């Protein structure tokens, strides 16, 4: 049975709806792919936004494409404390009801999101075939052990997300990466 | 056998020698305790310094007292990336040979440390009596499991430091705390 996954670190980023892209970058603007990500079709765009928090501003934050149904701002807890957002919950992507809002700004415009700031819940993307090999199912919660550098770490509360459009990868944020000295090509061991 | 420890989060901070205090705050200046810390005799002082990194400046960083033999700057890896220090190692406090330097600044003066920037190695302070109860010895390396919030986590590579001047506490930095949603009164389970 397979039990190892590549571990990828997600830096703070923003997802936008087409309507938000229209406002922030101009009517009909399309995000320009700068770098394809591991998940098929997903990309880091050339576009950048400024996040205006209650306490501080964070400039040149990456926008991921393609456009989504709703805007979403994924920050680390360190980011949240730094810019003054106190109540951002740990959530799966797309589950943003009741989350705090924030202001996004470009040279062209500024919009107030009334929700959407989350700290991403750590997760593993995999296909149905991967899930069978790992002996897990969609929404299962597992642990993943990562040993690299001087900070061996085991992440609990890792959600498995199964979809045939995915590619096998665990996603963690920068706080989680730094707590484990994780950078570059790193592999984790799934513990059920 | 005992196996639980209180887990405390150390924010970024600076230790200074008396000579450095003299330069940064005036000849003969004594650090003023603002808040006593869990380790007997140790305190957060009222004094603050600015850390000038290659990329960015970090203001109002806390100075811990009393004065030490050598200056030391304890940052999280997130802090290091943010201010542009690329090669700060994970080290035990006081082990600063070969570590990067940085500029410290106050309204009065500025000094260039030629070494001293570290990312603190996670550790547990305990007395000889505690060590006997836990069945561990000075310099042992253990794991500590912390379950709170939505991010259960097990920290490996935790160094046990035994000294009868210590009080029982595990110390982690803000990256490690955020990776585990750890804040407030939290207890960890020691795994040998």
Coordinates of C-alpha atoms in Angstrom, one line a residue:
Chain A
X1 CA 0.0 0.0 0.0
X2 CA 1.3 3.4 -0.9
X3 CA 1.9 5.9 1.9
X4 CA 4.1 8.8 0.7
X5 CA 3.0 12.1 -0.7
X6 CA 4.9 15.1 -2.1
X7 CA 4.5 18.1 0.3
X8 CA 3.9 21.5 -1.2
X9 CA 4.0 24.8 0.5
X10 CA 1.3 27.4 -0.3
X11 CA 2.3 31.0 0.2
X12 CA -0.4 33.5 1.0
X13 CA -2.7 34.0 -2.0
X14 CA -6.0 35.3 -3.3
X15 CA -8.7 33.7 -5.5
X16 CA -11.0 36.1 -7.3
X17 CA -14.4 36.0 -9.1
X18 CA -14.5 37.3 -12.6
X19 CA -16.6 40.2 -11.3
X20 CA -13.8 41.1 -8.8
X21 CA -11.2 40.7 -11.6
X22 CA -13.3 43.2 -13.7
X23 CA -13.3 45.7 -10.9
X24 CA -9.6 45.3 -9.8
X25 CA -8.0 44.9 -13.2
X26 CA -10.5 46.3 -15.8
X27 CA -13.7 45.1 -17.4
X28 CA -13.2 41.7 -19.2
X29 CA -9.6 41.4 -17.9
X30 CA -8.3 37.8 -18.0
X31 CA -5.7 36.6 -15.4
X32 CA -2.4 35.9 -17.1
X33 CA -0.7 32.6 -16.1
X34 CA 2.8 33.1 -14.8
X35 CA 3.4 29.6 -13.5
X36 CA 1.3 26.5 -13.6
X37 CA 0.7 24.8 -10.2
X38 CA 0.7 21.1 -9.4
X39 CA -3.1 20.9 -9.5
X40 CA -4.1 20.6 -13.2
X41 CA -5.4 23.9 -14.7
X42 CA -4.5 26.0 -11.6
X43 CA -1.9 28.7 -12.0
X44 CA -0.2 31.6 -10.3
X45 CA -1.1 34.7 -12.3
X46 CA 1.0 37.7 -13.1
X47 CA -1.6 39.9 -11.3
X48 CA -0.9 41.1 -7.8
X49 CA -3.2 42.7 -5.2
X50 CA -2.7 44.6 -2.0
X51 CA -4.5 43.3 1.1
X52 CA -5.4 46.1 3.4
X53 CA -5.9 44.7 7.0
X54 CA -7.1 46.6 10.0
X55 CA -3.6 47.0 11.3
X56 CA -1.3 46.7 8.3
X57 CA -1.2 46.4 4.6
X58 CA 0.3 43.4 2.7
X59 CA 1.6 44.3 -0.8
X60 CA 2.0 42.2 -4.0
X61 CA 0.0 39.2 -2.9
X62 CA -0.3 36.5 -5.6
X63 CA -3.6 35.9 -7.4
X64 CA -4.3 32.3 -8.4
X65 CA -6.3 31.5 -11.5
X66 CA -8.6 30.6 -13.1
X67 CA -11.3 32.8 -11.7
X68 CA -13.6 31.2 -9.1
X69 CA -17.2 31.6 -8.1
X70 CA -16.3 33.6 -5.0
X71 CA -13.2 35.5 -3.9
X72 CA -11.1 33.9 -1.1
X73 CA -8.0 35.1 0.7
X74 CA -5.7 32.4 2.1
X75 CA -3.3 33.7 4.8
X76 CA -1.1 32.0 7.4
X77 CA -2.0 32.7 11.0
X78 CA 1.2 34.7 11.2
X79 CA -0.1 36.9 8.3
X80 CA -3.5 37.3 10.0
X81 CA -1.9 38.5 13.3
X82 CA 0.5 40.7 11.4
X83 CA -2.2 42.6 9.4
X84 CA -4.7 42.6 12.3
X85 CA -7.3 40.0 11.3
X86 CA -8.1 38.2 14.6
X87 CA -10.8 35.7 13.8
X88 CA -9.8 33.9 10.5
X89 CA -10.7 30.2 11.0
X90 CA -8.9 27.1 9.7
X91 CA -11.1 26.1 6.8
X92 CA -11.2 24.0 3.7
X93 CA -11.0 26.0 0.5
X94 CA -14.4 27.2 -0.6
X95 CA -16.0 27.0 2.8
X96 CA -16.1 30.7 3.6
X97 CA -19.5 31.4 5.3
X98 CA -19.0 33.4 8.4
X99 CA -15.3 34.2 7.7
X100 CA -13.9 37.7 8.1
X101 CA -13.7 40.1 5.1
X102 CA -10.9 42.3 4.1
X103 CA -10.1 45.1 1.5
X104 CA -8.3 44.2 -1.7
X105 CA -6.6 47.0 -3.7
X106 CA -4.9 47.5 -7.0
X107 CA -3.8 50.7 -8.8
X108 CA -7.2 50.7 -10.5
X109 CA -9.7 50.0 -7.7
X110 CA -10.4 48.8 -4.2
X111 CA -13.0 46.3 -3.1
X112 CA -14.3 45.3 0.3
X113 CA -14.8 41.6 0.6
X114 CA -17.5 40.9 3.2
X115 CA -16.1 37.4 3.8
X116 CA -13.4 35.1 2.5
X117 CA -10.3 35.3 4.7
X118 CA -9.3 31.7 5.8
X119 CA -6.3 29.9 7.1
X120 CA -6.2 26.8 4.8
X121 CA -6.9 23.5 6.4
X122 CA -4.0 21.2 5.5
X123 CA -5.1 18.6 3.0
X124 CA -4.0 16.0 0.5
X125 CA -5.2 16.2 -3.1
X126 CA -5.5 12.8 -4.8
X127 CA -7.4 10.9 -7.5
X128 CA -9.8 8.0 -7.0
X129 CA -7.0 5.7 -8.1
X130 CA -4.6 7.2 -5.6
X131 CA -7.2 6.9 -2.8
X132 CA -7.6 3.2 -3.6
X133 CA -3.8 2.7 -3.4
X134 CA -3.6 4.6 -0.1
X135 CA -6.7 2.9 1.3
X136 CA -8.4 6.2 2.1
X137 CA -11.6 7.9 1.0
X138 CA -12.7 11.5 0.3
X139 CA -13.0 13.5 3.6
X140 CA -10.9 11.0 5.6
X141 CA -8.7 12.7 8.2
X142 CA -5.1 11.4 8.4
X143 CA -1.7 12.4 9.8
X144 CA 1.4 13.0 7.8
X145 CA 4.9 12.7 9.2
X146 CA 7.6 14.9 7.6
X147 CA 11.3 14.5 8.6
X148 CA 13.6 17.1 7.1
X149 CA 16.0 19.6 8.5
X150 CA 16.1 20.0 12.3
X151 CA 12.4 19.9 13.0
X152 CA 10.7 16.5 12.5
X153 CA 7.0 17.0 12.6
X154 CA 3.7 15.1 12.3
X155 CA 0.7 17.0 11.1
X156 CA -2.6 15.7 12.4
X157 CA -6.0 16.8 11.1
X158 CA -5.0 16.4 7.4
X159 CA -8.1 16.2 5.2
X160 CA -8.0 13.8 2.2
X161 CA -9.7 15.4 -0.9
X162 CA -10.4 12.9 -3.7
X163 CA -11.2 14.1 -7.2
X164 CA -10.1 12.8 -10.5
X165 CA -9.1 16.3 -11.6
X166 CA -6.5 16.4 -8.8
X167 CA -2.8 15.5 -8.8
X168 CA -1.3 13.8 -5.7
X169 CA 0.1 16.5 -3.3
X170 CA -0.2 17.6 0.3
X171 CA -0.7 21.3 0.8
X172 CA 0.5 23.2 3.9
X173 CA 0.9 26.9 4.5
X174 CA 4.1 28.7 5.4
X175 CA 3.7 28.5 9.2
X176 CA 3.3 24.7 8.9
X177 CA 6.3 24.6 6.5
X178 CA 8.5 26.7 8.9
X179 CA 7.5 24.6 11.9
X180 CA 9.0 21.6 10.1
X181 CA 11.8 23.4 8.2
X182 CA 10.1 22.2 5.0
X183 CA 11.2 23.6 1.7
X184 CA 12.1 22.2 -1.7
X185 CA 11.3 18.7 -2.6
X186 CA 9.9 17.0 0.5
X187 CA 7.9 13.8 1.0
X188 CA 5.6 13.0 3.8
X189 CA 4.4 9.7 5.2
X190 CA 0.7 9.2 5.5
X191 CA -0.4 7.7 8.8
X192 CA -4.0 6.4 9.1
Chain B
X1 CA 5.3 8.5 35.2
X2 CA 4.6 12.1 34.3
X3 CA 4.2 13.0 30.7
X4 CA 2.5 16.4 30.3
X5 CA 4.1 19.8 30.0
X6 CA 2.8 23.3 29.7
X7 CA 3.5 24.7 26.2
X8 CA 4.6 28.3 26.0
X9 CA 5.0 30.4 22.8
X10 CA 8.0 32.7 22.5
X11 CA 7.6 35.6 20.2
X12 CA 10.6 37.1 18.4
X13 CA 13.0 38.7 20.9
X14 CA 16.5 39.8 21.6
X15 CA 19.0 39.1 24.3
X16 CA 21.7 41.8 24.9
X17 CA 25.1 41.9 26.7
X18 CA 25.6 44.8 29.1
X19 CA 28.0 46.4 26.7
X20 CA 25.3 46.3 24.0
X21 CA 22.7 47.8 26.5
X22 CA 25.2 50.6 27.3
X23 CA 25.5 51.5 23.6
X24 CA 21.8 51.1 22.7
X25 CA 20.2 52.6 25.8
X26 CA 23.0 54.7 27.5
X27 CA 26.0 53.9 29.7
X28 CA 25.1 52.0 32.8
X29 CA 21.4 51.5 31.7
X30 CA 19.6 48.6 33.4
X31 CA 16.8 46.8 31.6
X32 CA 13.5 47.5 33.3
X33 CA 11.3 44.4 33.9
X34 CA 7.9 44.7 32.4
X35 CA 6.7 41.1 32.9
X36 CA 8.3 38.2 34.6
X37 CA 8.6 35.0 32.4
X38 CA 8.0 31.4 33.4
X39 CA 11.8 30.7 33.8
X40 CA 12.8 32.1 37.2
X41 CA 14.6 35.5 37.0
X42 CA 13.9 35.9 33.3
X43 CA 11.8 38.9 32.2
X44 CA 10.5 40.8 29.2
X45 CA 11.8 44.3 29.6
X46 CA 10.3 47.6 28.8
X47 CA 13.1 48.3 26.3
X48 CA 12.5 47.7 22.5
X49 CA 14.9 47.6 19.6
X50 CA 14.5 47.8 15.8
X51 CA 16.0 44.9 13.8
X52 CA 17.3 46.1 10.5
X53 CA 17.4 43.2 8.1
X54 CA 18.8 43.2 4.5
X55 CA 15.3 43.4 3.1
X56 CA 13.1 44.9 5.8
X57 CA 13.0 46.4 9.2
X58 CA 11.2 45.0 12.2
X59 CA 10.2 47.5 14.8
X60 CA 9.6 47.3 18.6
X61 CA 11.1 43.9 19.1
X62 CA 11.1 42.9 22.8
X63 CA 14.3 42.6 24.8
X64 CA 14.5 39.9 27.4
X65 CA 16.5 40.4 30.6
X66 CA 18.7 40.0 32.5
X67 CA 21.7 40.9 30.3
X68 CA 23.6 38.0 28.9
X69 CA 27.2 37.3 28.0
X70 CA 26.5 37.7 24.3
X71 CA 23.7 39.3 22.2
X72 CA 21.3 36.9 20.5
X73 CA 18.3 37.5 18.2
X74 CA 15.6 34.8 18.2
X75 CA 13.4 35.0 15.2
X76 CA 10.9 32.7 13.6
X77 CA 11.7 31.4 10.1
X78 CA 8.8 33.5 8.8
X79 CA 10.5 36.6 10.4
X80 CA 13.8 35.6 8.8
X81 CA 12.3 35.3 5.3
X82 CA 10.4 38.6 5.8
X83 CA 13.4 40.7 6.7
X84 CA 15.7 38.9 4.3
X85 CA 17.9 36.7 6.5
X86 CA 18.3 33.6 4.6
X87 CA 20.7 31.4 6.6
X88 CA 19.6 31.5 10.2
X89 CA 19.9 28.0 11.6
X90 CA 17.7 26.2 14.1
X91 CA 19.9 26.3 17.2
X92 CA 19.7 26.0 21.0
X93 CA 19.9 29.3 22.9
X94 CA 23.5 30.4 23.4
X95 CA 24.9 28.3 20.5
X96 CA 25.6 31.1 18.0
X97 CA 28.9 30.4 16.4
X98 CA 28.6 30.8 12.6
X99 CA 25.1 32.3 12.8
X100 CA 24.3 35.4 10.7
X101 CA 24.5 38.9 12.2
X102 CA 22.1 41.7 11.9
X103 CA 21.8 45.4 12.8
X104 CA 20.0 46.5 16.0
X105 CA 18.9 50.1 16.4
X106 CA 17.4 52.4 19.0
X107 CA 16.8 56.2 19.0
X108 CA 20.2 56.5 20.6
X109 CA 22.4 54.2 18.6
X110 CA 22.9 51.4 16.1
X111 CA 25.1 48.3 16.4
X112 CA 26.1 45.6 14.0
X113 CA 26.0 42.2 15.5
X114 CA 28.4 40.0 13.6
X115 CA 26.5 36.8 14.7
X116 CA 23.6 35.8 16.9
X117 CA 20.5 35.4 14.7
X118 CA 19.0 32.0 15.4
X119 CA 15.7 30.2 15.0
X120 CA 15.2 28.6 18.5
X121 CA 15.3 24.9 18.6
X122 CA 12.2 23.7 20.4
X123 CA 12.9 22.5 23.9
X124 CA 11.6 21.6 27.3
X125 CA 13.0 23.3 30.5
X126 CA 12.8 21.1 33.5
X127 CA 14.5 20.5 36.9
X128 CA 16.4 17.4 37.9
X129 CA 13.3 16.3 39.9
X130 CA 11.1 16.8 36.8
X131 CA 13.6 14.8 34.7
X132 CA 13.4 11.9 37.1
X133 CA 9.6 11.9 37.0
X134 CA 9.5 12.1 33.2
X135 CA 12.3 9.4 32.9
X136 CA 14.5 11.7 30.8
X137 CA 17.9 13.3 31.0
X138 CA 19.5 16.5 29.9
X139 CA 20.0 16.7 26.1
X140 CA 17.5 13.8 25.4
X141 CA 15.4 14.4 22.3
X142 CA 11.7 13.7 22.6
X143 CA 8.5 14.3 20.8
X144 CA 5.6 16.3 22.1
X145 CA 2.0 15.9 20.9
X146 CA -0.3 18.9 21.2
X147 CA -4.0 18.7 20.3
X148 CA -5.9 21.9 20.3
X149 CA -7.9 23.8 17.8
X150 CA -8.1 22.4 14.3
X151 CA -4.5 21.5 13.9
X152 CA -3.3 18.5 16.0
X153 CA 0.4 18.3 15.8
X154 CA 3.4 16.3 17.1
X155 CA 6.7 18.1 17.3
X156 CA 9.7 15.9 16.9
X157 CA 13.3 17.0 17.7
X158 CA 12.4 18.5 21.1
X159 CA 15.5 18.9 23.3
X160 CA 15.2 18.3 27.0
X161 CA 17.2 20.9 29.0
X162 CA 17.6 20.0 32.7
X163 CA 18.7 22.6 35.3
X164 CA 17.5 23.2 38.8
X165 CA 17.1 26.9 38.0
X166 CA 14.4 26.0 35.4
X167 CA 10.6 25.7 35.7
X168 CA 8.8 23.1 33.7
X169 CA 7.8 24.4 30.3
X170 CA 8.1 23.6 26.6
X171 CA 9.0 26.6 24.4
X172 CA 8.1 26.9 20.8
X173 CA 8.1 29.8 18.4
X174 CA 5.2 31.5 16.7
X175 CA 5.5 29.4 13.5
X176 CA 5.3 26.3 15.5
X177 CA 2.4 27.7 17.6
X178 CA 0.5 28.7 14.4
X179 CA 1.1 25.3 12.8
X180 CA -0.8 23.8 15.8
X181 CA -3.3 26.6 16.4
X182 CA -1.6 26.9 19.8
X183 CA -2.4 29.8 22.1
X184 CA -3.4 30.4 25.7
X185 CA -3.0 27.6 28.2
X186 CA -2.0 24.5 26.3
X187 CA -0.6 21.2 27.5
X188 CA 1.6 18.8 25.5
X189 CA 2.2 15.1 25.9
X190 CA 5.8 14.0 25.9
X191 CA 6.5 10.9 23.8
X192 CA 9.9 9.2 24.3

